[in-house]
Short mmCIF file of C-alpha atoms and ligand atoms in Angstrom, two decimals:
data_model
loop_
_atom_site.label_atom_id
_atom_site.label_comp_id
_atom_site.label_asym_id
_atom_site.label_seq_id
_atom_site.Cartn_x
_atom_site.Cartn_y
_atom_site.Cartn_z
CA UNK A 295 -2.93 6.89 9.55
CA UNK A 296 -2.95 10.76 7.55
CA UNK A 297 -0.82 11.15 4.29
CA UNK A 298 1.99 12.50 6.63
CA UNK A 299 1.86 9.02 8.53
CA UNK A 300 2.63 6.51 5.61
CA UNK A 301 4.96 8.10 3.27
CA UNK A 302 5.77 6.30 0.22
CA UNK A 303 8.61 4.08 -0.49
CA UNK A 304 10.88 6.30 -2.29
CA UNK A 305 10.58 6.11 -6.35
CA UNK A 306 7.39 4.59 -6.26
CA UNK A 307 5.58 7.39 -6.41
CA UNK A 308 5.43 9.43 -8.91
CA UNK A 309 6.02 8.61 -12.92
CA UNK A 310 8.01 6.63 -14.49
CA UNK A 311 11.17 6.71 -12.97
CA UNK A 312 14.11 7.34 -15.31
CA UNK A 313 15.84 4.46 -13.87
CA UNK A 314 14.56 1.87 -16.29
CA UNK A 315 13.31 -0.46 -12.92
CA UNK A 316 9.77 -2.44 -12.51
CA UNK A 317 7.83 -2.50 -9.26
CA UNK A 318 6.94 -6.17 -8.55
CA UNK A 319 4.25 -5.72 -7.12
CA UNK A 320 3.24 -9.78 -5.06
CA UNK A 321 -0.07 -10.51 -4.97
CA UNK A 322 0.93 -13.67 -3.70
CA UNK A 323 -1.42 -13.44 -0.04
CA UNK A 324 -3.96 -11.62 -2.05
CA UNK A 325 -5.17 -12.54 -5.00
CA UNK A 326 -3.10 -16.18 -5.05
CA UNK A 327 -4.61 -16.69 -1.78
CA UNK A 328 -7.99 -16.20 -2.26
CA UNK A 329 -8.11 -19.27 -5.07
CA UNK A 330 -9.31 -22.94 -4.13
CA UNK A 331 -6.78 -25.23 -2.16
CA UNK A 332 -4.32 -22.01 -1.71
CA UNK A 333 -5.68 -20.37 1.70
CA UNK A 334 -2.68 -19.86 3.84
CA UNK A 335 -3.89 -19.71 7.76
CA UNK A 336 -2.02 -15.83 9.57
CA UNK A 337 0.81 -17.96 10.83
CA UNK A 338 1.41 -18.55 7.21
CA UNK A 339 0.51 -15.10 5.29
CA UNK A 340 3.48 -13.72 8.21
CA UNK A 341 6.14 -16.31 7.15
CA UNK A 342 4.98 -15.83 3.28
CA UNK A 343 5.15 -12.07 4.10
CA UNK A 344 8.37 -12.13 5.64
CA UNK A 345 10.39 -14.66 3.21
CA UNK A 346 8.85 -11.67 0.39
CA UNK A 347 10.99 -8.92 2.28
CA UNK A 348 13.55 -10.55 2.35
CA UNK A 349 13.25 -11.21 -1.42
CA UNK A 350 12.79 -7.61 -2.66
CA UNK A 351 9.64 -7.22 -3.67
CA UNK A 352 8.71 -3.82 -3.51
CA UNK A 353 4.47 -4.21 -2.77
CA UNK A 354 3.09 -6.67 -1.06
CA UNK A 355 -1.24 -7.37 -1.27
CA UNK A 356 -1.29 -8.55 2.36
CA UNK A 357 -5.08 -8.99 1.82
CA UNK A 358 -9.07 -7.94 1.73
CA UNK A 359 -9.69 -6.23 5.38
CA UNK A 360 -13.01 -5.15 5.13
CA UNK A 361 -13.56 -9.60 4.02
CA UNK A 362 -13.16 -11.58 7.09
CA UNK A 363 -11.54 -10.45 10.73
CA UNK A 364 -8.85 -12.54 9.81
CA UNK A 365 -7.77 -11.43 6.89
CA UNK A 366 -8.44 -7.56 8.64
CA UNK A 367 -5.56 -9.67 10.85
CA UNK A 368 -3.59 -10.97 8.19
CA UNK A 369 -2.83 -7.27 6.74
CA UNK A 370 -2.61 -5.79 10.18
CA UNK A 371 0.24 -7.90 11.38
CA UNK A 372 1.98 -7.80 7.90
CA UNK A 373 1.91 -4.07 8.20
CA UNK A 374 3.22 -3.87 11.82
CA UNK A 375 5.88 -6.74 10.77
CA UNK A 376 7.22 -5.56 7.48
CA UNK A 377 10.42 -3.30 7.59
CA UNK A 378 10.68 -2.06 3.92
CA UNK A 379 8.70 -3.35 1.37
CA UNK A 380 5.50 -1.09 1.22
CA UNK A 381 2.33 -3.45 2.53
CA UNK A 382 -0.63 -3.02 0.76
CA UNK A 383 -3.84 -3.72 1.74
CA UNK A 384 -7.22 -4.15 -1.63
CA UNK A 385 -11.19 -2.34 -0.88
CA UNK A 386 -13.59 -2.11 -3.76
CA UNK A 387 -14.22 1.66 -4.19
CA UNK A 388 -16.70 2.23 -0.83
CA UNK A 389 -16.21 3.71 1.91
CA UNK A 390 -16.33 0.88 4.34
CA UNK A 391 -13.36 -1.03 2.61
CA UNK A 392 -11.26 2.11 2.39
CA UNK A 393 -11.73 3.03 6.60
CA UNK A 394 -11.49 -0.50 7.32
CA UNK A 395 -8.31 -0.68 4.63
CA UNK A 396 -6.59 2.47 6.48
CA UNK A 397 -7.05 1.07 9.78
CA UNK A 398 -5.55 -2.64 9.33
CA UNK A 399 -3.00 -0.83 7.69
CA UNK A 400 -2.47 2.08 10.36
CA UNK A 401 0.76 0.69 11.82
CA UNK A 402 2.87 -0.17 8.01
CA UNK A 403 6.02 2.10 7.61
CA UNK A 404 5.13 2.79 4.13
CA UNK A 405 1.09 1.51 3.15
CA UNK A 406 -0.92 1.88 -0.23
CA UNK A 407 -4.58 1.26 0.19
CA UNK A 408 -5.45 -0.13 -3.46
CA UNK A 409 -8.73 0.71 -5.14
CA UNK A 410 -10.95 -1.73 -8.00
CA UNK A 411 -13.34 -1.02 -9.59
CA UNK A 412 -15.36 -2.23 -12.70
CA UNK A 413 -14.44 -0.37 -16.16
CA UNK A 414 -15.73 -3.22 -19.26
CA UNK A 415 -18.96 -2.14 -20.66
CA UNK A 416 -19.91 -6.25 -19.28
CA UNK A 417 -19.41 -5.02 -15.69
CA UNK A 418 -21.19 -2.18 -15.72
CA UNK A 419 -23.90 -3.81 -16.59
CA UNK A 420 -24.21 -7.01 -15.41
CA UNK A 421 -21.88 -7.34 -12.36
CA UNK A 422 -22.41 -3.09 -10.68
CA UNK A 423 -25.25 -2.06 -13.11
CA UNK A 424 -23.57 1.46 -13.57
CA UNK A 425 -23.14 4.38 -16.10
CA UNK A 426 -19.76 4.98 -17.36
CA UNK A 427 -20.61 8.77 -15.47
CA UNK A 428 -21.31 6.74 -12.04
CA UNK A 429 -18.18 4.69 -12.47
CA UNK A 430 -16.26 7.53 -12.90
CA UNK A 431 -17.18 9.36 -10.46
CA UNK A 432 -17.29 6.02 -7.21
CA UNK A 433 -13.90 6.60 -8.36
CA UNK A 434 -13.09 9.58 -8.22
CA UNK A 435 -14.59 9.56 -4.61
CA UNK A 436 -12.99 6.97 -3.62
CA UNK A 437 -9.71 7.59 -4.59
CA UNK A 438 -10.17 11.36 -2.37
CA UNK A 439 -10.54 9.18 1.04
CA UNK A 440 -7.86 6.58 0.41
CA UNK A 441 -5.96 10.32 -0.20
CA UNK A 442 -6.59 11.15 2.59
CA UNK A 443 -5.85 8.64 4.14
CA UNK A 444 -2.37 7.49 3.01
CA UNK A 445 -0.06 8.85 -0.12
CA UNK A 446 -0.06 6.30 -2.42
CA UNK A 447 -3.26 5.27 -4.02
CA UNK A 448 -2.95 2.62 -6.50
CA UNK A 449 -6.53 2.47 -8.28
CA UNK A 450 -7.60 -0.62 -10.90
CA UNK A 451 -9.67 -0.94 -13.41
CA UNK A 452 -11.11 -3.86 -13.32
CA UNK A 453 -11.90 -6.15 -16.15
CA UNK A 454 -9.53 -2.17 -18.13
CA UNK A 455 -9.00 -5.21 -20.64
CA UNK A 456 -12.30 -5.18 -21.91
CA UNK A 457 -13.03 -1.58 -21.70
CA UNK A 458 -12.74 0.74 -24.62
CA UNK A 459 -9.80 2.04 -24.06
CA UNK A 460 -11.35 6.07 -24.88
CA UNK A 461 -13.37 5.73 -20.60
CA UNK A 462 -10.24 3.93 -19.99
CA UNK A 463 -7.92 6.91 -20.78
CA UNK A 464 -11.37 9.40 -19.00
CA UNK A 465 -11.37 7.38 -15.86
CA UNK A 466 -7.62 7.19 -15.52
CA UNK A 467 -7.35 10.67 -16.73
CA UNK A 468 -9.94 11.68 -13.67
CA UNK A 469 -7.48 9.20 -11.01
CA UNK A 470 -5.04 10.92 -11.65
CA UNK A 471 -6.18 13.88 -11.00
CA UNK A 472 -8.13 13.22 -7.35
CA UNK A 473 -4.62 11.00 -6.37
CA UNK A 474 -3.92 7.82 -7.67
CA UNK A 475 -0.42 7.06 -8.09
CA UNK A 476 -0.29 4.13 -9.67
CA UNK A 477 -2.78 2.84 -12.31
CA UNK A 478 -2.68 -1.01 -12.88
CA UNK A 479 -4.71 -2.27 -15.63
CA UNK A 480 -5.61 -5.93 -15.08
CA UNK A 481 -6.33 -8.92 -17.12
CA UNK A 482 -8.69 -10.05 -15.20
CA UNK A 483 -10.45 -12.38 -17.60
CA UNK A 484 -6.56 -13.66 -19.33
CA UNK A 485 -8.23 -12.53 -22.82
CA UNK A 486 -5.35 -10.20 -24.18
CA UNK A 487 -2.91 -11.18 -26.65
CA UNK A 488 0.40 -9.27 -25.89
CA UNK A 489 0.41 -7.04 -29.27
CA UNK A 490 -3.32 -5.98 -28.18
CA UNK A 491 -1.28 -5.79 -24.56
CA UNK A 492 1.20 -3.56 -26.36
CA UNK A 493 -1.53 -1.29 -27.88
CA UNK A 494 -3.12 -0.70 -24.79
CA UNK A 495 -0.59 0.21 -23.29
CA UNK A 496 1.52 2.33 -25.25
CA UNK A 497 -2.40 4.46 -26.15
CA UNK A 498 -2.48 4.98 -22.17
CA UNK A 499 0.78 6.03 -22.06
CA UNK A 500 -0.27 9.24 -24.66
CA UNK A 501 -3.41 9.74 -24.02
CA UNK A 502 -3.96 9.72 -20.21
CA UNK A 503 -3.83 13.11 -18.38
CA UNK A 504 -0.88 13.88 -16.29
CA UNK A 505 0.25 9.69 -17.91
CA UNK A 506 3.88 11.37 -16.37
CA UNK A 507 2.50 11.46 -12.87
CA UNK A 508 1.71 7.71 -12.41
CA UNK A 509 3.13 4.71 -12.87
CA UNK A 510 1.59 2.17 -15.17
CA UNK A 511 0.73 -1.08 -13.66
CA UNK A 512 -0.05 -4.54 -15.13
CA UNK A 513 -1.82 -7.12 -13.46
CA UNK A 514 -1.75 -10.36 -15.97
CA UNK A 515 -4.60 -13.74 -15.33
CA UNK A 516 -2.61 -16.47 -17.10
CA UNK A 517 -6.40 -18.41 -18.79
CA UNK A 518 -5.21 -18.85 -22.04
CA UNK A 519 -2.11 -19.33 -20.75
CA UNK A 520 -0.25 -15.92 -21.46
CA UNK A 521 -0.56 -13.56 -18.07
CA UNK A 522 3.93 -13.79 -18.21
CA UNK A 523 3.89 -12.83 -21.94
CA UNK A 524 1.47 -10.42 -21.12
CA UNK A 525 3.27 -8.91 -18.31
CA UNK A 526 6.83 -8.70 -20.35
CA UNK A 527 4.28 -6.78 -23.16
CA UNK A 528 3.42 -4.38 -21.38
CA UNK A 529 6.49 -3.71 -19.94
CA UNK A 530 8.32 -2.98 -23.08
CA UNK A 531 5.30 -0.51 -23.72
CA UNK A 532 5.98 1.44 -21.09
CA UNK A 533 3.84 -0.10 -17.27
CA UNK A 534 6.19 -0.02 -14.46
CA UNK A 535 4.81 -2.25 -12.34
CA UNK A 536 4.91 -5.57 -12.33
CA UNK A 537 1.19 -7.66 -10.47
CA UNK A 538 2.06 -10.84 -9.97
CA UNK A 539 2.68 -13.80 -7.50
CA UNK A 540 5.17 -16.91 -6.28
CA UNK A 541 4.72 -19.71 -8.84
CA UNK A 542 1.93 -18.08 -10.93
CA UNK A 543 -0.92 -18.97 -8.41
CA UNK A 544 -3.62 -16.89 -8.44
CA UNK A 545 -7.66 -17.05 -9.33
CA UNK A 546 -8.85 -19.79 -12.28
CA UNK A 547 -5.56 -20.58 -14.30
CA UNK A 548 -3.66 -18.49 -12.30
CA UNK A 549 -1.29 -14.85 -11.97
CA UNK A 550 1.66 -13.93 -13.99
CA UNK A 551 4.62 -16.38 -11.75
CA UNK A 552 6.40 -13.32 -10.39
CA UNK A 553 9.94 -15.91 -10.74
CA UNK A 554 9.18 -16.01 -14.52
CA UNK A 555 9.17 -12.35 -15.39
CA UNK A 556 12.27 -11.32 -12.56
CA UNK A 557 14.50 -14.22 -14.61
CA UNK A 558 13.16 -12.94 -17.89
CA UNK A 559 14.25 -9.43 -17.17
CA UNK A 560 17.29 -10.49 -16.38
CA UNK A 561 18.55 -12.95 -18.07
CA UNK A 562 17.09 -10.88 -21.48
CA UNK A 563 18.34 -7.36 -19.77
CA UNK A 564 19.89 -6.55 -22.99
CA UNK A 565 16.13 -6.04 -24.36
CA UNK A 566 14.35 -5.27 -22.34
CA UNK A 567 16.74 -2.84 -20.65
CA UNK A 568 15.26 -2.84 -17.40
CA UNK A 569 16.03 -4.24 -13.88
CA UNK A 570 14.21 -4.96 -10.26
CA UNK A 571 14.93 -5.09 -7.25
CA UNK A 572 14.57 -8.60 -7.03
CA UNK A 573 17.23 -10.91 -4.94
CA UNK A 574 16.80 -13.65 -7.45
CA UNK A 575 19.08 -16.44 -5.23
CA UNK A 576 15.80 -16.29 -3.42
CA UNK A 577 13.57 -17.09 -5.24
CA UNK A 578 13.47 -21.22 -5.36
CA UNK A 579 13.35 -20.51 -1.29
CA UNK A 580 10.41 -18.60 -2.08
CA UNK A 581 8.97 -20.75 -4.13
CA UNK A 582 9.52 -24.14 -2.09
CA UNK A 583 7.72 -21.92 0.83
CA UNK A 584 4.75 -21.90 -0.81
CA UNK A 585 4.71 -25.15 -1.31
CA UNK A 586 5.34 -25.86 2.31
CA UNK A 587 2.37 -23.49 3.75
CA UNK A 588 -0.06 -24.09 0.58
CA UNK A 589 0.20 -28.23 0.08
CA UNK A 590 1.02 -27.16 -3.20
CA UNK A 591 3.32 -29.01 -5.81
CA UNK A 592 4.51 -27.00 -8.77
CA UNK A 593 4.68 -29.94 -12.25
CA UNK A 594 8.12 -30.90 -12.82
CA UNK A 595 8.10 -28.60 -15.72
CA UNK A 596 7.54 -25.20 -14.25
CA UNK A 597 9.67 -23.00 -15.10
CA UNK A 598 12.88 -21.34 -13.51
CA UNK A 599 10.78 -23.55 -10.02
CA UNK A 600 10.73 -26.54 -11.25
CA UNK A 601 11.52 -30.13 -10.09
CA UNK A 602 13.33 -30.66 -13.75
CA UNK A 603 13.97 -27.06 -15.02
CA UNK A 604 17.73 -27.57 -14.67
CA UNK A 605 18.11 -31.42 -15.15
CA UNK A 606 19.23 -32.60 -18.11
CA UNK A 607 18.97 -35.86 -19.22
CA UNK A 608 19.47 -36.33 -23.40
CA UNK A 609 22.52 -37.92 -23.40
CA UNK A 610 23.01 -35.25 -26.43
CA UNK A 611 22.62 -32.23 -23.89
CA UNK A 612 24.92 -33.54 -21.22
CA UNK A 613 26.98 -33.94 -23.57
CA UNK A 614 27.00 -30.47 -24.98
CA UNK A 615 27.15 -29.46 -20.69
CA UNK A 616 30.34 -31.06 -20.52
CA UNK A 617 32.00 -28.98 -22.84
CA UNK A 618 29.67 -25.10 -22.43
CA UNK A 619 27.26 -24.79 -19.29
CA UNK A 620 26.09 -22.07 -21.52
CA UNK A 621 25.68 -24.90 -24.33
CA UNK A 622 21.30 -25.92 -23.06
CA UNK A 623 21.47 -23.40 -20.06
CA UNK A 624 20.15 -19.66 -19.92
CA UNK A 625 20.39 -19.09 -16.61
CA UNK A 626 22.17 -21.62 -14.04
CA UNK A 627 20.43 -23.06 -10.78
CA UNK A 628 22.53 -21.24 -7.63
CA UNK A 629 20.72 -17.79 -10.26
CA UNK A 630 17.89 -18.86 -8.78
CA UNK A 631 18.72 -20.15 -5.42
CA UNK A 632 19.17 -24.44 -6.12
CA UNK A 633 22.11 -24.71 -3.94
CA UNK A 634 22.86 -28.51 -3.36
CA UNK A 635 22.84 -29.85 0.37
CA UNK A 636 26.37 -29.26 2.11
CA UNK A 637 25.33 -29.57 5.17
CA UNK A 638 24.04 -32.24 7.12
CA UNK A 639 21.95 -31.39 9.65
CA UNK A 640 22.02 -33.64 13.84
CA UNK A 641 21.77 -33.40 17.29
CA UNK A 642 24.97 -31.85 17.65
CA UNK A 643 24.72 -29.53 14.62
CA UNK A 644 24.03 -26.04 16.05
CA UNK A 645 22.05 -22.56 16.18
CA UNK A 646 24.15 -20.87 13.70
CA UNK A 647 23.87 -23.95 11.12
CA UNK A 648 20.38 -24.57 11.97
CA UNK A 649 19.78 -20.62 10.91
CA UNK A 650 21.76 -20.64 7.74
CA UNK A 651 20.01 -24.28 6.86
CA UNK A 652 16.36 -22.24 7.42
CA UNK A 653 17.25 -19.08 5.16
CA UNK A 654 17.98 -21.20 2.60
CA UNK A 655 15.28 -23.18 2.60
CA UNK A 656 13.22 -19.88 2.48
CA UNK A 657 12.55 -19.13 6.16
CA UNK A 658 14.03 -15.83 7.69
CA UNK A 659 13.45 -15.91 11.46
CA UNK A 660 14.28 -13.17 14.08
CA UNK A 661 15.98 -14.18 16.99
CA UNK A 662 13.54 -15.01 18.92
CA UNK A 663 11.94 -17.15 16.62
CA UNK A 664 14.92 -19.11 16.35
CA UNK A 665 15.52 -19.74 19.71
CA UNK A 666 11.82 -21.04 19.50
CA UNK A 667 12.59 -23.16 16.68
CA UNK A 668 16.34 -24.56 18.38
CA UNK A 669 14.13 -25.68 21.06
CA UNK A 670 12.00 -28.27 18.63
CA UNK A 671 15.29 -29.56 16.70
CA UNK A 672 17.48 -30.42 19.17
CA UNK A 673 13.72 -31.83 20.96
CA UNK A 674 13.32 -33.70 17.14
CA UNK A 675 17.16 -35.13 16.78
CA UNK A 676 16.99 -36.69 19.89
CA UNK A 677 13.26 -38.16 19.00
CA UNK A 678 14.48 -38.55 15.17
CA UNK A 679 17.80 -39.79 12.86
CA UNK A 680 17.66 -37.87 9.61
CA UNK A 681 17.36 -34.46 9.99
CA UNK A 682 15.07 -33.88 6.49
CA UNK A 683 14.80 -30.13 4.77
CA UNK A 684 11.01 -30.98 5.32
CA UNK A 685 11.49 -31.93 8.94
CA UNK A 686 13.54 -27.95 9.55
CA UNK A 687 10.57 -26.37 6.81
CA UNK A 688 7.64 -28.43 9.58
CA UNK A 689 9.37 -26.92 12.83
CA UNK A 690 9.35 -23.27 11.12
CA UNK A 691 5.77 -24.07 10.08
CA UNK A 692 5.00 -24.88 13.84
CA UNK A 693 6.37 -22.64 15.68
CA UNK A 694 3.15 -20.95 16.28
CA UNK A 695 2.93 -17.18 18.61
CA UNK A 696 -0.90 -17.72 18.45
CA UNK A 697 -0.67 -21.14 20.67
CA UNK A 698 0.36 -19.28 23.51
CA UNK A 699 -3.32 -20.04 24.93
CA UNK A 700 -5.37 -20.05 26.99
CA UNK A 701 -5.97 -23.36 26.78
CA UNK A 702 -3.24 -25.77 26.46
CA UNK A 703 -3.76 -28.94 25.87
CA UNK A 704 -2.29 -31.06 29.01
CA UNK A 705 -3.10 -35.01 28.35
CA UNK A 706 -4.87 -36.74 24.98
CA UNK A 707 -6.20 -39.87 24.38
CA UNK A 708 -7.67 -41.48 22.09
CA UNK A 709 -9.06 -44.89 21.09
CA UNK A 710 -10.80 -46.54 17.32
CA UNK A 711 -11.35 -49.86 16.35
CA UNK A 712 -12.15 -51.03 13.21
CA UNK A 713 -16.28 -50.85 11.99
CA UNK A 714 -17.14 -48.77 15.19
CA UNK A 715 -16.55 -44.90 16.52
CA UNK A 716 -13.43 -43.71 18.62
CA UNK A 717 -13.28 -42.24 21.55
CA UNK A 718 -10.94 -39.71 22.47
CA UNK A 719 -10.20 -37.88 26.14
CA UNK A 720 -8.77 -34.64 26.60
CA UNK A 721 -7.69 -32.47 29.13
CA UNK A 722 -6.95 -28.78 28.21
CA UNK A 723 -5.63 -26.61 31.06
CA UNK A 724 -7.01 -22.74 31.50
CA UNK A 725 -4.89 -19.50 32.04
CA UNK A 726 -7.02 -19.01 34.94
CA UNK A 727 -6.69 -22.01 36.73
CA UNK A 728 -9.53 -24.33 35.21
CA UNK A 729 -8.16 -27.74 34.42
CA UNK A 730 -11.63 -29.53 32.07
CA UNK A 731 -11.19 -33.31 31.34
CA UNK A 732 -13.78 -34.61 28.50
CA UNK A 733 -14.83 -37.50 26.49
CA UNK A 734 -16.36 -37.95 23.22
CA UNK A 735 -17.11 -40.81 20.70
CA UNK A 736 -17.12 -39.61 17.21
CA UNK A 737 -16.35 -40.70 13.60
CA UNK A 738 -13.36 -41.58 13.53
CA UNK A 739 -10.21 -40.13 16.16
CA UNK A 740 -10.00 -36.97 14.88
CA UNK A 741 -13.77 -36.21 15.16
CA UNK A 742 -13.94 -37.87 19.01
CA UNK A 743 -11.22 -35.23 19.41
CA UNK A 744 -12.41 -32.12 17.99
CA UNK A 745 -15.61 -32.85 19.61
CA UNK A 746 -13.95 -33.45 22.77
CA UNK A 747 -11.96 -29.80 22.73
CA UNK A 748 -15.29 -28.46 21.86
CA UNK A 749 -16.74 -29.54 25.23
CA UNK A 750 -14.88 -28.17 27.60
CA UNK A 751 -13.86 -25.30 25.99
CA UNK A 752 -17.04 -24.75 25.17
CA UNK A 753 -17.20 -23.65 22.08
CA UNK A 754 -18.85 -23.99 18.95
CA UNK A 755 -17.54 -24.73 15.47
CA UNK A 756 -18.30 -26.81 12.50
CA UNK A 757 -15.57 -27.13 10.56
CA UNK A 758 -14.95 -26.56 6.80
CA UNK A 759 -11.68 -27.62 6.23
CA UNK A 760 -9.21 -29.94 7.60
CA UNK A 761 -6.64 -31.34 5.81
CA UNK A 762 -3.58 -33.18 6.72
CA UNK A 763 0.02 -34.16 5.52
CA UNK A 764 3.21 -35.92 5.64
CA UNK A 765 5.89 -33.21 6.02
CA UNK A 766 8.66 -35.71 4.79
CA UNK A 767 9.07 -39.31 4.53
CA UNK A 768 9.39 -41.53 6.40
CA UNK A 769 6.69 -43.89 9.77
CA UNK A 770 8.39 -40.63 11.53
CA UNK A 771 7.46 -38.54 9.28
CA UNK A 772 5.69 -35.28 10.84
CA UNK A 773 2.14 -34.27 9.96
CA UNK A 774 1.38 -30.79 9.25
CA UNK A 775 -2.36 -30.39 10.01
CA UNK A 776 -4.81 -27.52 8.94
CA UNK A 777 -8.42 -27.13 10.56
CA UNK A 778 -10.77 -24.62 8.90
CA UNK A 779 -13.25 -23.94 11.93
CA UNK A 780 -16.89 -21.62 10.62
CA UNK A 781 -18.33 -19.78 13.90
CA UNK A 782 -20.33 -16.31 14.69
CA UNK A 783 -20.08 -16.54 10.78
CA UNK A 784 -16.57 -16.60 9.89
CA UNK A 785 -13.86 -18.42 9.22
CA UNK A 786 -11.06 -19.10 12.10
CA UNK A 787 -7.98 -21.38 11.62
CA UNK A 788 -5.64 -23.06 13.27
CA UNK A 789 -2.61 -25.45 12.62
CA UNK A 790 0.04 -26.91 14.08
CA UNK A 791 2.49 -29.45 13.28
CA UNK A 792 4.04 -33.11 15.80
CA UNK A 793 4.89 -36.83 14.26
CA UNK A 794 1.63 -37.66 15.96
CA UNK A 795 -1.47 -36.66 13.61
CA UNK A 796 -3.94 -36.68 15.74
CA UNK A 797 -1.88 -34.32 18.80
CA UNK A 798 -1.50 -31.89 15.64
CA UNK A 799 -4.66 -31.56 15.22
CA UNK A 800 -5.88 -31.02 18.81
CA UNK A 801 -3.01 -28.41 18.67
CA UNK A 802 -4.83 -26.82 15.77
CA UNK A 803 -8.39 -27.34 17.37
CA UNK A 804 -6.67 -24.95 20.32
CA UNK A 805 -5.21 -22.28 17.92
CA UNK A 806 -8.58 -21.77 16.14
CA UNK A 807 -11.05 -21.99 20.35
CA UNK A 808 -7.18 -19.32 21.56
CA UNK A 809 -7.77 -16.84 18.41
CA UNK A 810 -11.89 -16.57 18.95
CA UNK A 811 -11.37 -16.96 23.01
CA UNK A 812 -8.91 -14.14 23.44
CA UNK A 813 -11.07 -11.98 20.68
CA UNK A 814 -14.06 -12.59 23.32
CA UNK A 815 -16.27 -13.56 20.67
CA UNK A 816 -19.10 -14.97 22.48
CA UNK A 817 -18.26 -18.76 22.29
CA UNK A 818 -21.87 -20.77 21.58
CA UNK A 819 -22.31 -18.55 18.58
CA UNK A 820 -23.42 -21.55 15.95
CA UNK A 821 -26.30 -23.49 16.15
CA UNK A 822 -24.81 -26.21 14.71
CA UNK A 823 -22.32 -28.37 15.96
CA UNK A 824 -18.86 -29.61 14.35
CA UNK A 825 -19.67 -31.60 11.80
CA UNK A 826 -18.25 -35.05 11.93
CA UNK A 827 -14.92 -35.82 9.91
CA UNK A 828 -14.08 -39.82 9.49
CA UNK A 829 -9.91 -40.58 9.30
O1 LIG B 281 -7.97 -9.60 -11.32
C1 LIG B 281 -8.01 -8.24 -11.28
O2 LIG B 281 -9.22 -7.62 -11.65
C2 LIG B 281 -7.62 -7.82 -9.62
C3 LIG B 281 -7.65 -6.77 -9.24
C4 LIG B 281 -8.81 -5.88 -7.95
C5 LIG B 281 -6.07 -5.82 -9.67
O3 LIG B 281 -7.29 -8.91 -9.56
ZN1 LIG B 282 -6.45 -10.39 -10.50
#
């Protein structure tokens, strides 16, 4: 990638825009995903990235490519796929990180490298062991290196809100001189108040040299429940980029919630006098998609997207609402994309109806993907009478472009008896023509299946995470299996959907084996055998 091939998106560079637009920088797939319980596999990330592009985010932070091969692959795939949104990769101020990020972004139409380095006294002394001068030199050298690859470079002064403001001015002035086009002042530990935010951004914009050449950005964590208020305070003091996540997911108590910031700017437009490019009618579908791919629901009373956000229970409120909606409603459910289901899908429904419903659920599929889901939908409609939204979501999520071999599941049998171990037999077919059958005993049917697959493929894996959940209600609900396994010192993810959870687990395990094999990684790289799992 060269600066010429990686042009910034229009208006994303070069000082404050006269048009008073706030850029929405989404970090659901980076800061959000790194929080416990929110990890996503590559397919889920791609699905979310497409939904976020359709939502209209300006910049999408797709991951931290140096962190793992899976992260690298996810960033690369998202960079290759998105057309309008700027795809951003996070990098520490280290040459290896910068070069890896540049490689991951090579195919991006609009790319950004996001560098971060701590600036606060606490972090300088205890985390980095660096003097102020060393921090300054490292930041400048890294920005200059990143600029050789990419014209759009963001610099984040980690723990900025606990940094001496004069030093922050020094660092940001040097960052602009070195070529940074966005300057981010994160409240890394969620410590700040809105008044302090206003004070800092006003000070920075007044004192940073050539401040007009960069976009000022805010990135707030919610440790004291002030992330959204702090982000809006920064915006009112001149920040024109907000870093945030869908449903506010993120490190510890989370990041500022994208949907809350966007709706605050929209509902209170006369107050802020600012706007974003977000299509607010896609907020709810995108929020819902995230809950589906992570398995983490939002609280009922969550602002904007919670189940109760538009429910009016008390008689007084209902009476007022019937007379005039505005009495108790500052925004309408349809403004954020909450629409009553009007379409019932069944075995006679066509592709068009399916596409419409999937879009309302946050899944923007291309024609090939829609074809795949449509086939699955027809097959499911033969087996299941009521096709619910959750079923459709499961089908869309279950479409695995990576499940295309070399190994395929031909036969699977399991048996388990109360109080004794379970057994499994698998028959697998390899693209090279091999047919391999293996049997294994395990602590439960899932464990037995995984062991049999391990034997048949010769791929050692240490299972580190296993999650199965029902995607809808009823005895014929579809199960979504998500596995993470350690192999060759890296974590590999696989997921699959089936009305039979053992089968879904087998497909998810095969997706992992296939990924490992396609990447040509040595297959006996782990000394330890697959760890037992009981279901
Ligand atoms: O919270 C933080 O400081 C971050 C940086 C990497 C921007 O996430
Ligand atoms: Zn953060």
